[in-house]
């Protein structure tokens, strides 16, 4: 009998613990977007919606206006490379709020009681991206600078990871460079990498220039590690790399950031940037190191506008660069609607035709120019790249590849499912470098 009472007491206590755990787990405040997603998918209840509202209000307490749709979304990454995205918007109670994205996707937002706040959380897999706009009662709000996100995760190749026994080259941050000719008033950071195998008495080194250079000589996918490994393995020749950031025009106001000159340098499809390198920056490097004077020994690499800039440099200055690596290149139309010739005037002054050319025009120029220019081109892009008023960026890279193929250029186009970032490019950088310095590549 005493045993029976003890057993009954234990069962009752266990049941109470389980019930307490269940109640606490249901009533506990959400800790992340995954928790919020579960609350939003649960049957609508005042308690659930209050928890979701509190979660978002806490994270957007510094935002002054949540009605314009130009604030950041919330992101939570998951171990499989994907993640959750959370949206939050203020409108009038009862409004119809929908999130519209490219590829004909839409997600109705859920109204949180009668608060006038709306929320939505979605789960996205690896290699997915979203470029979105809010719609309020059928009227779409303008896309903000933060109206896109994506998830992509890549495995680094052995050449991108520091290897034991591989001698390390030297990366030197150079004094801030001040342009006096092509971009007067601009200043920029830059670095020079010299491999351990470089010798003043050996053959002249090859040259590699990286646009947006700071992003390539630091962090994941560090190009200096790739160069160390590939040069040591004799898969590429001894090469000196110059990593150059875009120019900035300093402001006189204390604490105010300088004016970025990146688009002016990278998206202007003339010989100006290459000439800037040739006449202002590279002479500093040439004075210190023996570098080949042959243009076929010179490579320029970059991503986004830096990628199209790399192609522009070689296109206009084949006497300087004859090898190009472009990651997610911005081969788009950066002209404003008023930059086109006027139909009223019905005339195109010959001296103005050149500036109207942008990177969007390269496929046509490549097809029409005969004979082809002596340049070798590596392109990379993902089908989750941008799709906006400047164009469909992946489609424009496909147009570039098709034009290069039509005109008989030596090129390699690597595609994937990445978004508009340099991550995929950095992941394939070892393969790109091996191919660009050799006649053929496996799998081309």
Short mmCIF file of C-alpha atoms in Angstrom, two decimals:
data_model
loop_
_atom_site.label_atom_id
_atom_site.label_comp_id
_atom_site.label_asym_id
_atom_site.label_seq_id
_atom_site.Cartn_x
_atom_site.Cartn_y
_atom_site.Cartn_z
CA UNK A 1 0.00 0.00 0.00
CA UNK A 2 2.80 2.41 0.87
CA UNK A 3 4.50 1.49 -2.39
CA UNK A 4 1.31 2.27 -4.32
CA UNK A 5 0.97 5.71 -2.73
CA UNK A 6 4.61 6.53 -3.50
CA UNK A 7 4.17 5.41 -7.09
CA UNK A 8 1.02 7.53 -7.48
CA UNK A 9 2.84 10.54 -6.06
CA UNK A 10 5.70 10.12 -8.53
CA UNK A 11 3.30 9.85 -11.47
CA UNK A 12 1.43 12.97 -10.35
CA UNK A 13 4.67 14.90 -9.98
CA UNK A 14 5.88 13.79 -13.40
CA UNK A 15 2.61 14.84 -15.00
CA UNK A 16 2.85 18.22 -13.32
CA UNK A 17 6.40 18.74 -14.63
CA UNK A 18 5.34 17.82 -18.17
CA UNK A 19 2.31 20.12 -17.98
CA UNK A 20 4.43 22.95 -16.59
CA UNK A 21 6.98 22.50 -19.40
CA UNK A 22 4.23 22.52 -22.00
CA UNK A 23 2.62 25.66 -20.61
CA UNK A 24 5.96 27.48 -20.33
CA UNK A 25 6.99 26.49 -23.84
CA UNK A 26 3.75 27.84 -25.27
CA UNK A 27 3.76 31.07 -23.29
CA UNK A 28 7.50 31.74 -23.55
CA UNK A 29 8.38 34.82 -25.60
CA UNK A 30 9.79 33.99 -29.05
CA UNK A 31 13.57 34.11 -29.14
CA UNK A 32 14.15 34.08 -32.90
CA UNK A 33 12.42 34.17 -36.27
CA UNK A 34 11.86 30.43 -36.23
CA UNK A 35 9.81 30.84 -33.06
CA UNK A 36 7.90 33.75 -34.61
CA UNK A 37 7.20 31.68 -37.71
CA UNK A 38 5.59 28.98 -35.55
CA UNK A 39 3.43 31.55 -33.77
CA UNK A 40 2.24 33.05 -37.07
CA UNK A 41 1.38 29.61 -38.43
CA UNK A 42 -0.54 28.66 -35.30
CA UNK A 43 -4.28 29.33 -35.14
CA UNK A 44 -4.74 33.08 -34.69
CA UNK A 45 -4.95 34.12 -31.07
CA UNK A 46 -4.58 37.39 -29.24
CA UNK A 47 -1.77 35.99 -27.13
CA UNK A 48 0.25 34.78 -30.14
CA UNK A 49 -0.17 38.03 -32.03
CA UNK A 50 0.83 40.04 -28.96
CA UNK A 51 4.05 38.03 -28.68
CA UNK A 52 4.85 38.55 -32.37
CA UNK A 53 4.13 42.29 -32.08
CA UNK A 54 6.35 42.62 -29.03
CA UNK A 55 9.15 40.70 -30.77
CA UNK A 56 9.21 43.02 -33.79
CA UNK A 57 8.62 46.26 -31.87
CA UNK A 58 11.60 45.51 -29.67
CA UNK A 59 13.84 45.11 -32.72
CA UNK A 60 12.49 48.14 -34.57
CA UNK A 61 12.26 50.53 -31.60
CA UNK A 62 14.83 52.87 -33.17
CA UNK A 63 12.95 53.14 -36.48
CA UNK A 64 11.06 56.42 -36.79
CA UNK A 65 8.77 55.40 -39.66
CA UNK A 66 7.77 51.85 -40.53
CA UNK A 67 5.19 52.87 -43.14
CA UNK A 68 7.56 53.55 -46.05
CA UNK A 69 8.97 50.03 -46.39
CA UNK A 70 12.56 51.24 -46.62
CA UNK A 71 13.75 49.70 -43.34
CA UNK A 72 15.74 46.49 -43.06
CA UNK A 73 14.14 43.08 -42.88
CA UNK A 74 15.27 40.64 -40.19
CA UNK A 75 17.46 37.66 -41.06
CA UNK A 76 18.23 34.43 -39.21
CA UNK A 77 20.64 31.98 -40.86
CA UNK A 78 20.35 28.23 -40.40
CA UNK A 79 22.95 25.47 -40.41
CA UNK A 80 21.96 24.21 -43.87
CA UNK A 81 22.96 27.48 -45.53
CA UNK A 82 19.42 28.84 -45.75
CA UNK A 83 17.52 30.88 -43.22
CA UNK A 84 14.45 32.80 -42.13
CA UNK A 85 13.44 36.30 -43.22
CA UNK A 86 11.06 38.49 -41.26
CA UNK A 87 9.13 41.54 -42.48
CA UNK A 88 7.30 44.16 -40.40
CA UNK A 89 5.23 47.10 -41.66
CA UNK A 90 2.93 49.77 -40.20
CA UNK A 91 -0.28 50.61 -42.05
CA UNK A 92 -3.94 51.19 -41.24
CA UNK A 93 -5.94 48.46 -39.54
CA UNK A 94 -7.65 46.36 -42.19
CA UNK A 95 -5.26 47.28 -45.01
CA UNK A 96 -4.29 44.64 -47.55
CA UNK A 97 -0.49 44.24 -47.33
CA UNK A 98 1.41 41.93 -49.68
CA UNK A 99 5.13 41.41 -50.20
CA UNK A 100 5.92 41.09 -53.91
CA UNK A 101 9.19 39.61 -55.18
CA UNK A 102 10.69 38.71 -58.52
CA UNK A 103 9.89 35.35 -60.16
CA UNK A 104 6.18 35.99 -59.52
CA UNK A 105 6.39 35.41 -55.77
CA UNK A 106 4.17 37.05 -53.17
CA UNK A 107 3.47 36.68 -49.46
CA UNK A 108 0.42 38.28 -47.80
CA UNK A 109 1.34 39.87 -44.49
CA UNK A 110 -0.53 38.93 -41.32
CA UNK A 111 -2.27 41.70 -39.36
CA UNK A 112 -1.41 41.68 -35.67
CA UNK A 113 -4.76 42.37 -34.03
CA UNK A 114 -6.00 45.91 -34.53
CA UNK A 115 -2.54 47.43 -33.95
CA UNK A 116 -2.03 48.45 -37.57
CA UNK A 117 1.17 46.41 -37.65
CA UNK A 118 1.67 43.55 -40.10
CA UNK A 119 4.25 40.77 -40.06
CA UNK A 120 5.45 37.85 -42.15
CA UNK A 121 8.19 35.25 -41.69
CA UNK A 122 9.33 32.87 -44.44
CA UNK A 123 11.88 30.07 -44.55
CA UNK A 124 14.31 30.07 -47.50
CA UNK A 125 16.75 27.36 -48.64
CA UNK A 126 20.41 27.79 -49.47
CA UNK A 127 21.03 29.51 -52.82
CA UNK A 128 17.89 31.61 -52.78
CA UNK A 129 17.38 35.35 -52.89
CA UNK A 130 14.56 37.86 -52.74
CA UNK A 131 14.24 41.34 -54.20
CA UNK A 132 10.99 42.64 -52.78
CA UNK A 133 8.58 45.54 -52.49
CA UNK A 134 5.61 46.09 -50.20
CA UNK A 135 2.13 46.57 -51.66
CA UNK A 136 -0.45 48.52 -49.65
CA UNK A 137 -3.99 48.11 -50.98
CA UNK A 138 -2.64 47.45 -54.47
CA UNK A 139 -0.10 50.29 -54.56
CA UNK A 140 3.49 49.12 -54.46
CA UNK A 141 5.89 51.13 -52.36
CA UNK A 142 9.29 52.05 -53.85
CA UNK A 143 12.05 49.54 -53.24
CA UNK A 144 14.48 50.69 -50.58
CA UNK A 145 18.22 50.21 -50.44
CA UNK A 146 17.68 47.25 -48.10
CA UNK A 147 14.93 45.58 -50.16
CA UNK A 148 16.89 42.47 -51.03
CA UNK A 149 18.57 39.58 -49.30
CA UNK A 150 19.74 36.09 -50.03
CA UNK A 151 21.28 32.97 -48.64
CA UNK A 152 24.27 31.21 -50.15
CA UNK A 153 26.91 29.02 -48.61
CA UNK A 154 29.90 27.45 -50.36
CA UNK A 155 32.58 24.99 -49.39
CA UNK A 156 36.07 26.43 -49.72
CA UNK A 157 38.48 24.54 -51.94
CA UNK A 158 41.79 23.43 -50.43
CA UNK A 159 43.58 26.24 -52.29
CA UNK A 160 41.50 28.81 -50.37
CA UNK A 161 42.63 27.49 -46.99
CA UNK A 162 46.02 28.03 -45.40
CA UNK A 163 48.14 24.92 -46.04
CA UNK A 164 50.94 23.69 -43.82
CA UNK A 165 54.38 24.01 -45.39
CA UNK A 166 53.34 26.57 -48.00
CA UNK A 167 55.51 29.71 -47.85
CA UNK A 168 53.52 32.88 -47.34
CA UNK A 169 53.88 35.96 -49.47
CA UNK A 170 53.93 39.45 -47.99
CA UNK A 171 50.92 41.74 -48.04
CA UNK A 172 51.79 45.40 -47.51
CA UNK A 173 49.27 48.16 -46.93
CA UNK A 174 50.53 51.10 -48.94
CA UNK A 175 50.22 54.76 -47.93
CA UNK A 176 46.85 56.26 -48.84
CA UNK A 177 46.95 57.14 -52.53
CA UNK A 178 45.87 60.60 -53.68
CA UNK A 179 44.96 60.95 -57.35
CA UNK A 180 46.07 64.13 -59.10
CA UNK A 181 45.26 63.43 -62.75
CA UNK A 182 42.29 61.20 -63.60
CA UNK A 183 40.34 61.49 -60.34
CA UNK A 184 41.73 64.59 -58.61
CA UNK A 185 40.60 65.02 -55.04
CA UNK A 186 40.06 61.32 -54.41
CA UNK A 187 41.95 59.22 -51.90
CA UNK A 188 42.00 55.42 -51.60
CA UNK A 189 43.43 52.53 -49.62
CA UNK A 190 45.47 49.89 -51.40
CA UNK A 191 47.69 46.88 -50.75
CA UNK A 192 50.46 45.07 -52.63
CA UNK A 193 51.04 41.31 -52.36
CA UNK A 194 54.43 39.84 -53.25
CA UNK A 195 54.77 36.03 -53.28
CA UNK A 196 57.59 34.30 -51.44
CA UNK A 197 58.89 32.97 -54.78
CA UNK A 198 59.44 36.45 -56.24
CA UNK A 199 63.08 37.21 -57.04
CA UNK A 200 64.70 40.37 -58.34
CA UNK A 201 66.97 38.22 -60.49
CA UNK A 202 64.29 35.84 -61.77
CA UNK A 203 61.76 36.25 -64.54
CA UNK A 204 59.54 39.33 -64.29
CA UNK A 205 56.38 38.65 -62.28
CA UNK A 206 52.90 38.59 -63.76
CA UNK A 207 50.48 41.31 -62.60
CA UNK A 208 47.03 40.96 -61.06
CA UNK A 209 44.88 43.97 -60.16
CA UNK A 210 41.84 43.51 -57.91
CA UNK A 211 39.14 46.19 -57.93
CA UNK A 212 37.39 46.65 -54.56
CA UNK A 213 40.70 45.30 -53.36
CA UNK A 214 40.18 45.37 -49.61
CA UNK A 215 37.48 42.73 -49.90
CA UNK A 216 39.86 40.29 -51.59
CA UNK A 217 42.94 40.49 -49.39
CA UNK A 218 41.05 40.12 -46.10
CA UNK A 219 38.41 37.76 -44.72
CA UNK A 220 37.04 34.51 -46.11
CA UNK A 221 38.33 33.43 -49.50
CA UNK A 222 41.42 35.60 -49.03
CA UNK A 223 43.08 35.86 -52.44
CA UNK A 224 46.57 36.05 -50.93
CA UNK A 225 46.10 32.55 -49.48
CA UNK A 226 44.89 31.31 -52.86
CA UNK A 227 47.93 32.85 -54.54
CA UNK A 228 50.29 31.36 -51.95
CA UNK A 229 48.92 27.86 -52.56
CA UNK A 230 48.66 28.04 -56.35
CA UNK A 231 52.09 29.61 -56.88
CA UNK A 232 53.69 27.09 -54.50
CA UNK A 233 52.04 24.23 -56.43
CA UNK A 234 53.22 25.82 -59.71
CA UNK A 235 49.65 25.88 -60.99
CA UNK A 236 49.97 29.59 -61.82
CA UNK A 237 53.06 31.73 -62.48
CA UNK A 238 54.70 33.98 -59.91
CA UNK A 239 52.35 36.96 -59.72
CA UNK A 240 52.34 40.24 -57.86
CA UNK A 241 48.82 41.34 -56.88
CA UNK A 242 47.65 44.91 -56.32
CA UNK A 243 44.44 45.34 -54.32
CA UNK A 244 42.87 48.76 -54.90
CA UNK A 245 39.78 50.26 -53.28
CA UNK A 246 37.55 52.77 -55.08
CA UNK A 247 38.30 56.42 -54.50
CA UNK A 248 36.63 58.56 -51.88
CA UNK A 249 36.31 62.35 -51.89
CA UNK A 250 36.91 63.47 -48.29
CA UNK A 251 34.45 65.89 -46.73
CA UNK A 252 35.41 68.84 -44.57
CA UNK A 253 32.64 68.10 -42.07
CA UNK A 254 34.01 66.23 -39.07
CA UNK A 255 32.48 62.79 -38.64
CA UNK A 256 30.77 62.81 -42.02
CA UNK A 257 31.83 60.02 -44.43
CA UNK A 258 33.46 60.91 -47.71
CA UNK A 259 31.71 60.82 -51.06
CA UNK A 260 32.24 57.49 -52.79
CA UNK A 261 33.61 57.75 -56.32
CA UNK A 262 33.09 54.05 -57.09
CA UNK A 263 30.36 54.30 -59.71
CA UNK A 264 32.13 57.14 -61.50
CA UNK A 265 35.24 54.99 -61.75
CA UNK A 266 33.74 51.54 -62.35
CA UNK A 267 30.51 52.17 -64.30
CA UNK A 268 31.93 54.69 -66.77
CA UNK A 269 32.78 52.60 -69.82
CA UNK A 270 35.80 54.48 -71.06
CA UNK A 271 39.55 53.99 -70.79
CA UNK A 272 39.78 56.43 -67.87
CA UNK A 273 40.11 53.92 -65.00
CA UNK A 274 42.69 51.79 -66.83
CA UNK A 275 44.62 54.93 -67.69
CA UNK A 276 44.45 55.97 -64.03
CA UNK A 277 46.05 52.64 -63.10
CA UNK A 278 48.66 52.87 -65.82
CA UNK A 279 49.72 56.47 -65.23
CA UNK A 280 49.20 56.98 -61.52
CA UNK A 281 49.16 53.82 -59.39
CA UNK A 282 51.06 51.09 -61.21
CA UNK A 283 54.21 53.21 -61.69
CA UNK A 284 54.63 53.05 -57.89
CA UNK A 285 54.62 49.24 -58.09
CA UNK A 286 56.80 49.08 -61.18
CA UNK A 287 59.51 51.09 -59.42
CA UNK A 288 59.74 48.56 -56.61
CA UNK A 289 59.30 45.26 -58.45
CA UNK A 290 60.15 43.67 -61.78
CA UNK A 291 56.84 43.16 -63.54
CA UNK A 292 56.33 41.86 -67.06
CA UNK A 293 55.56 44.59 -69.58
CA UNK A 294 53.51 42.24 -71.76
CA UNK A 295 49.74 42.94 -71.61
CA UNK A 296 49.02 39.20 -71.87
CA UNK A 297 50.77 38.89 -68.50
CA UNK A 298 48.39 41.36 -66.88
CA UNK A 299 45.08 40.29 -65.28
CA UNK A 300 42.37 42.50 -63.79
CA UNK A 301 39.69 41.02 -61.53
CA UNK A 302 36.58 42.31 -59.75
CA UNK A 303 32.96 41.75 -58.78
CA UNK A 304 29.74 43.58 -59.62
CA UNK A 305 30.66 47.01 -61.01
CA UNK A 306 34.26 46.05 -60.30
CA UNK A 307 33.76 43.09 -62.66
CA UNK A 308 32.38 45.15 -65.51
CA UNK A 309 35.12 47.70 -64.77
CA UNK A 310 37.69 44.91 -65.26
CA UNK A 311 36.21 44.10 -68.66
CA UNK A 312 36.12 47.80 -69.57
CA UNK A 313 39.80 48.18 -68.68
CA UNK A 314 40.79 45.33 -71.00
CA UNK A 315 38.34 46.32 -73.74
CA UNK A 316 39.69 49.85 -74.03
CA UNK A 317 43.31 49.18 -73.05
CA UNK A 318 44.38 45.85 -74.54
CA UNK A 319 47.87 47.31 -74.45
CA UNK A 320 47.62 47.13 -70.64
CA UNK A 321 45.33 44.18 -69.77
CA UNK A 322 44.48 41.10 -71.81
CA UNK A 323 43.04 38.87 -69.07
CA UNK A 324 39.78 39.48 -67.20
CA UNK A 325 37.98 37.80 -64.28
CA UNK A 326 34.48 39.14 -63.66
CA UNK A 327 32.28 37.94 -60.80
CA UNK A 328 28.56 38.89 -60.97
CA UNK A 329 29.52 41.60 -63.45
CA UNK A 330 27.25 44.66 -63.68
CA UNK A 331 26.71 44.54 -67.43
CA UNK A 332 23.63 46.71 -67.05
CA UNK A 333 22.19 49.98 -68.32
CA UNK A 334 23.15 52.65 -65.79
CA UNK A 335 21.82 55.50 -67.93
CA UNK A 336 18.95 57.63 -66.66
CA UNK A 337 15.81 57.82 -68.77
CA UNK A 338 16.77 61.33 -69.85
CA UNK A 339 20.27 60.33 -70.93
CA UNK A 340 19.03 58.91 -74.22
CA UNK A 341 18.88 60.99 -77.44
CA UNK A 342 15.81 63.15 -77.70
CA UNK A 343 13.24 62.13 -80.32
CA UNK A 344 12.12 65.75 -80.58
CA UNK A 345 15.52 66.84 -81.78
CA UNK A 346 15.84 63.65 -83.83
CA UNK A 347 19.59 64.04 -83.99
CA UNK A 348 22.56 62.39 -82.31
CA UNK A 349 25.66 64.59 -82.18
CA UNK A 350 28.62 62.39 -83.02
CA UNK A 351 30.75 63.79 -80.21
CA UNK A 352 28.13 62.67 -77.65
CA UNK A 353 27.59 59.12 -78.82
CA UNK A 354 30.46 57.59 -76.85
CA UNK A 355 29.34 58.60 -73.34
CA UNK A 356 25.94 56.99 -73.96
CA UNK A 357 27.60 53.59 -74.05
CA UNK A 358 27.35 51.57 -70.83
CA UNK A 359 28.25 48.00 -69.87
CA UNK A 360 24.83 46.96 -71.16
CA UNK A 361 26.09 47.69 -74.69
CA UNK A 362 29.09 45.34 -74.57
CA UNK A 363 27.34 42.26 -76.06
CA UNK A 364 26.48 44.26 -79.17
CA UNK A 365 29.94 45.77 -79.41
CA UNK A 366 31.58 42.35 -78.97
CA UNK A 367 29.50 40.88 -81.79
CA UNK A 368 30.12 43.74 -84.20
CA UNK A 369 33.84 44.24 -83.68
CA UNK A 370 35.97 42.26 -86.12
CA UNK A 371 38.59 41.00 -85.61
CA UNK A 372 38.06 40.14 -81.91
CA UNK A 373 40.21 41.85 -79.33
CA UNK A 374 43.07 39.77 -77.84
CA UNK A 375 41.48 39.30 -74.41
CA UNK A 376 40.67 36.19 -72.38
CA UNK A 377 37.59 36.40 -70.14
CA UNK A 378 36.31 34.47 -67.14
CA UNK A 379 32.69 35.22 -66.18
CA UNK A 380 30.72 34.03 -63.15
CA UNK A 381 27.14 34.71 -62.14
CA UNK A 382 24.19 33.09 -60.37
CA UNK A 383 20.59 32.91 -61.50
CA UNK A 384 19.55 34.62 -58.25
CA UNK A 385 21.38 37.78 -59.23
CA UNK A 386 19.55 41.11 -59.28
CA UNK A 387 16.51 41.84 -61.41
CA UNK A 388 15.70 45.55 -61.21
CA UNK A 389 15.30 48.70 -63.27
CA UNK A 390 18.91 48.45 -64.45
CA UNK A 391 18.18 45.07 -66.01
CA UNK A 392 18.24 41.35 -65.32
CA UNK A 393 21.85 40.93 -64.24
CA UNK A 394 22.12 37.19 -64.82
CA UNK A 395 20.54 37.52 -68.25
CA UNK A 396 23.03 40.27 -69.08
CA UNK A 397 25.91 37.97 -68.16
CA UNK A 398 24.37 35.30 -70.38
CA UNK A 399 24.26 37.90 -73.17
CA UNK A 400 27.95 38.59 -72.58
CA UNK A 401 28.80 34.88 -72.75
CA UNK A 402 26.75 34.39 -75.91
CA UNK A 403 28.45 37.35 -77.59
CA UNK A 404 31.91 36.15 -76.62
CA UNK A 405 31.07 32.70 -78.00
CA UNK A 406 29.69 34.13 -81.23
CA UNK A 407 32.81 36.21 -81.85
CA UNK A 408 35.24 33.43 -81.02
CA UNK A 409 36.73 34.77 -77.79
CA UNK A 410 38.58 32.55 -75.33
CA UNK A 411 36.18 32.62 -72.38
CA UNK A 412 34.67 30.51 -69.60
CA UNK A 413 31.26 31.23 -68.05
CA UNK A 414 30.61 29.58 -64.68
CA UNK A 415 27.00 29.70 -63.50
CA UNK A 416 25.33 28.81 -60.23
CA UNK A 417 22.40 29.73 -58.01
CA UNK A 418 24.07 32.48 -56.01
CA UNK A 419 22.89 36.03 -55.59
CA UNK A 420 24.59 39.37 -56.22
CA UNK A 421 27.65 38.90 -54.05
CA UNK A 422 31.29 37.92 -54.46
CA UNK A 423 30.91 34.72 -52.40
CA UNK A 424 30.58 32.31 -55.32
CA UNK A 425 33.32 34.13 -57.18
CA UNK A 426 35.70 33.82 -54.25
CA UNK A 427 34.83 30.12 -53.98
CA UNK A 428 35.83 29.49 -57.61
CA UNK A 429 38.77 31.92 -57.62
CA UNK A 430 41.35 29.08 -57.56
CA UNK A 431 39.82 27.51 -60.68
CA UNK A 432 39.51 30.88 -62.38
CA UNK A 433 43.16 31.74 -61.79
CA UNK A 434 44.40 28.35 -63.00
CA UNK A 435 42.29 28.62 -66.16
CA UNK A 436 43.12 32.26 -66.92
CA UNK A 437 46.88 31.58 -66.91
CA UNK A 438 46.62 28.37 -68.93
CA UNK A 439 45.37 27.45 -72.38
CA UNK A 440 42.50 25.19 -71.31
CA UNK A 441 40.53 24.28 -68.22
CA UNK A 442 38.97 21.01 -67.20
CA UNK A 443 35.25 21.06 -67.71
CA UNK A 444 35.17 24.01 -70.07
#
